[in-house]
Amino acid sequence: FMLKRIRQYFFNRAMKKTARRSCYRSWDSIRTILVLFESDFQEKNAEARAFIKTLQAEGKKVVACCYVDKKKADTATLEHWVVVDRSQVNWLKCPKEEFMQPLKAQFDVVIDLTETDCLPLKYVLLQAKSDFRCGKSCGDNSLYDFVIEMPPHPVDAKTGMPRTDYNFIGKLGEQIVRYLKMIK
């Protein structure tokens, strides 16, 4: 618990030091997109891959960055698909500099599809060269320029547990794109 608070303290300090300008972009003016999401443990990421394909079908250049909470990821990092695992972050959960190289490009928008408080991807969000960020509403929305409120996972009536078949990434991504298309 104490380590989590220390990590959050250092993240908040990094966030205060990061100065950037904010500029809204309409969907038609967006050409390059950085998509952040948490990988499933098997690293299949069917929901994220489907969302990225819909963006590419609309003519957008997409770079995906995901975090998998494993010591070493099975999936290789490619030019447009960056995988972060525990070996690539320091004790503060900040990604190491050599990992950040493929993400140094300028992006028109960063779409954060993380459901939980994932510090490695929040550091990527902070360091991304973009003046427009979209994401899910959470306690501190100062990271984003455009926020979507998402309902929690539906609860299974039989077990009383959150359903695991709920496509959070697809639903959030769909909502963000829908509203960006509506606002001119």
Short mmCIF file of C-alpha atoms in Angstrom, two decimals:
data_model
loop_
_atom_site.label_atom_id
_atom_site.label_comp_id
_atom_site.label_asym_id
_atom_site.label_seq_id
_atom_site.Cartn_x
_atom_site.Cartn_y
_atom_site.Cartn_z
CA PHE A 1 0.00 0.00 0.00
CA MET A 2 2.80 2.40 0.91
CA LEU A 3 4.69 1.64 -2.32
CA LYS A 4 1.54 2.42 -4.33
CA ARG A 5 1.26 5.83 -2.61
CA ILE A 6 4.95 6.56 -3.26
CA ARG A 7 4.51 5.67 -6.93
CA GLN A 8 1.42 7.89 -7.16
CA TYR A 9 3.33 10.76 -5.52
CA PHE A 10 6.11 10.57 -8.11
CA PHE A 11 3.60 10.27 -10.95
CA ASN A 12 1.79 13.41 -9.71
CA ARG A 13 5.13 15.24 -9.61
CA ALA A 14 5.90 14.15 -13.18
CA MET A 15 2.43 15.27 -14.25
CA LYS A 16 2.94 18.75 -12.77
CA LYS A 17 6.30 19.09 -14.55
CA THR A 18 4.86 18.11 -17.92
CA ALA A 19 3.74 21.25 -19.68
CA ARG A 20 1.73 20.93 -22.88
CA ARG A 21 -0.84 22.84 -24.80
CA SER A 22 -4.26 21.43 -25.44
CA CYS A 23 -5.96 21.61 -28.82
CA TYR A 24 -9.23 19.93 -29.78
CA ARG A 25 -9.23 18.15 -33.14
CA SER A 26 -12.22 17.10 -35.18
CA TRP A 27 -12.38 13.51 -36.40
CA ASP A 28 -11.79 14.59 -40.00
CA SER A 29 -8.53 16.36 -39.10
CA ILE A 30 -7.11 13.39 -37.15
CA ARG A 31 -4.55 11.42 -39.16
CA THR A 32 -2.35 9.70 -36.53
CA ILE A 33 -3.60 7.99 -33.37
CA LEU A 34 -1.84 6.44 -30.38
CA VAL A 35 -4.05 3.83 -28.68
CA LEU A 36 -3.24 2.78 -25.10
CA PHE A 37 -4.80 -0.30 -23.51
CA GLU A 38 -4.15 -3.05 -20.99
CA SER A 39 -3.38 -6.38 -22.59
CA ASP A 40 -5.19 -9.52 -21.56
CA PHE A 41 -2.95 -12.12 -19.95
CA GLN A 42 -2.90 -14.36 -23.04
CA GLU A 43 -1.96 -11.31 -25.16
CA LYS A 44 -4.65 -12.07 -27.75
CA ASN A 45 -6.27 -8.62 -27.42
CA ALA A 46 -9.13 -9.34 -29.81
CA GLU A 47 -11.14 -6.30 -28.68
CA ALA A 48 -8.22 -3.91 -29.15
CA ARG A 49 -7.26 -5.42 -32.51
CA ALA A 50 -10.83 -5.07 -33.76
CA PHE A 51 -10.98 -1.43 -32.63
CA ILE A 52 -7.64 -0.65 -34.29
CA LYS A 53 -8.81 -2.27 -37.54
CA THR A 54 -11.90 -0.03 -37.59
CA LEU A 55 -9.66 3.02 -37.17
CA GLN A 56 -7.35 1.85 -39.96
CA ALA A 57 -10.36 1.19 -42.21
CA GLU A 58 -11.20 4.88 -41.83
CA GLY A 59 -7.73 5.80 -43.12
CA LYS A 60 -6.09 6.58 -39.76
CA LYS A 61 -2.47 5.66 -39.02
CA VAL A 62 -2.54 3.84 -35.67
CA VAL A 63 0.21 2.97 -33.21
CA ALA A 64 -0.87 0.72 -30.35
CA CYS A 65 0.79 0.52 -26.95
CA CYS A 66 -0.31 -2.05 -24.39
CA TYR A 67 0.81 -3.10 -20.93
CA VAL A 68 0.81 -6.75 -19.90
CA ASP A 69 1.34 -7.46 -16.22
CA LYS A 70 3.86 -10.25 -16.79
CA LYS A 71 7.59 -10.45 -16.17
CA LYS A 72 8.20 -10.96 -19.90
CA ALA A 73 5.65 -10.51 -22.68
CA ASP A 74 5.23 -13.19 -25.35
CA THR A 75 4.34 -10.68 -28.07
CA ALA A 76 7.17 -8.87 -29.82
CA THR A 77 7.28 -5.11 -30.05
CA LEU A 78 6.84 -3.96 -33.63
CA GLU A 79 6.89 -0.51 -35.23
CA HIS A 80 3.11 -0.04 -34.83
CA TRP A 81 2.52 -2.41 -31.89
CA VAL A 82 4.44 -1.67 -28.68
CA VAL A 83 4.19 -4.12 -25.78
CA VAL A 84 5.30 -3.10 -22.28
CA ASP A 85 5.87 -5.67 -19.58
CA ARG A 86 7.28 -5.53 -16.04
CA SER A 87 10.87 -5.93 -17.30
CA GLN A 88 10.56 -2.64 -19.21
CA VAL A 89 9.46 -0.44 -16.30
CA ASN A 90 11.41 0.80 -13.28
CA TRP A 91 10.30 0.50 -9.65
CA LEU A 92 8.08 3.59 -10.07
CA LYS A 93 6.32 1.78 -12.97
CA CYS A 94 7.72 4.33 -15.41
CA PRO A 95 8.75 2.83 -18.78
CA LYS A 96 12.46 2.90 -19.50
CA GLU A 97 13.72 5.37 -22.08
CA GLU A 98 14.76 2.79 -24.70
CA PHE A 99 11.21 1.43 -24.76
CA MET A 100 9.74 4.88 -25.47
CA GLN A 101 11.58 5.30 -28.80
CA PRO A 102 8.75 4.03 -31.09
CA LEU A 103 6.36 6.41 -29.32
CA LYS A 104 8.38 9.59 -29.92
CA ALA A 105 6.40 10.54 -33.03
CA GLN A 106 3.83 13.33 -33.00
CA PHE A 107 0.25 12.06 -32.74
CA ASP A 108 -2.93 13.99 -33.51
CA VAL A 109 -4.74 12.21 -30.67
CA VAL A 110 -4.01 9.74 -27.88
CA ILE A 111 -6.92 7.44 -27.04
CA ASP A 112 -6.53 5.85 -23.62
CA LEU A 113 -8.68 2.71 -23.37
CA THR A 114 -7.42 1.57 -19.98
CA GLU A 115 -10.05 0.53 -17.51
CA THR A 116 -7.96 0.57 -14.36
CA ASP A 117 -5.28 2.86 -12.98
CA CYS A 118 -2.34 1.54 -15.03
CA LEU A 119 0.73 3.66 -14.15
CA PRO A 120 3.01 2.47 -16.99
CA LEU A 121 0.44 3.58 -19.57
CA LYS A 122 -0.24 6.83 -17.71
CA TYR A 123 3.47 7.62 -18.00
CA VAL A 124 3.26 6.88 -21.73
CA LEU A 125 0.25 9.22 -21.90
CA LEU A 126 2.24 11.95 -20.14
CA GLN A 127 5.22 11.60 -22.45
CA ALA A 128 3.29 11.22 -25.71
CA LYS A 129 3.69 14.11 -28.12
CA SER A 130 0.07 15.02 -28.62
CA ASP A 131 -2.04 18.04 -27.82
CA PHE A 132 -5.32 16.10 -27.67
CA ARG A 133 -5.99 13.22 -25.26
CA CYS A 134 -9.15 11.17 -24.82
CA GLY A 135 -10.01 8.69 -22.11
CA LYS A 136 -12.39 7.32 -19.50
CA SER A 137 -13.60 9.53 -16.70
CA CYS A 138 -11.78 8.78 -13.47
CA GLY A 139 -10.98 10.57 -10.23
CA ASP A 140 -8.50 12.99 -11.79
CA ASN A 141 -9.46 13.98 -15.33
CA SER A 142 -6.66 16.54 -15.75
CA LEU A 143 -4.79 14.04 -17.93
CA TYR A 144 -7.44 14.26 -20.65
CA ASP A 145 -8.92 16.90 -22.90
CA PHE A 146 -11.95 14.79 -23.80
CA VAL A 147 -13.53 12.44 -21.27
CA ILE A 148 -16.18 9.73 -21.64
CA GLU A 149 -18.18 8.40 -18.69
CA MET A 150 -18.44 4.61 -18.85
CA PRO A 151 -20.73 2.47 -16.72
CA PRO A 152 -19.10 -0.27 -14.65
CA HIS A 153 -19.06 -3.85 -15.91
CA PRO A 154 -22.52 -5.45 -15.93
CA VAL A 155 -23.01 -7.89 -13.05
CA ASP A 156 -23.88 -11.53 -13.76
CA ALA A 157 -27.26 -12.27 -12.14
CA LYS A 158 -26.29 -15.81 -11.15
CA THR A 159 -22.86 -15.22 -9.62
CA GLY A 160 -23.10 -11.57 -8.58
CA MET A 161 -19.65 -11.00 -10.14
CA PRO A 162 -18.79 -8.57 -12.96
CA ARG A 163 -19.18 -10.22 -16.37
CA THR A 164 -15.91 -10.98 -18.13
CA ASP A 165 -17.40 -11.06 -21.63
CA TYR A 166 -18.05 -7.31 -21.55
CA ASN A 167 -16.11 -5.62 -24.37
CA PHE A 168 -14.89 -2.56 -22.44
CA ILE A 169 -12.21 -1.54 -24.96
CA GLY A 170 -14.59 -1.77 -27.90
CA LYS A 171 -17.40 0.09 -26.10
CA LEU A 172 -15.15 2.92 -24.86
CA GLY A 173 -13.38 3.28 -28.21
CA GLU A 174 -16.70 3.25 -30.04
CA GLN A 175 -18.08 5.99 -27.77
CA ILE A 176 -14.99 8.20 -28.14
CA VAL A 177 -15.02 7.94 -31.94
CA ARG A 178 -18.79 8.48 -32.07
CA TYR A 179 -18.59 11.73 -30.10
CA LEU A 180 -15.51 12.99 -31.96
CA LYS A 181 -17.45 12.52 -35.21
CA MET A 182 -20.46 14.40 -33.81
CA ILE A 183 -18.51 17.42 -32.57
CA LYS A 184 -17.20 19.64 -35.33
#
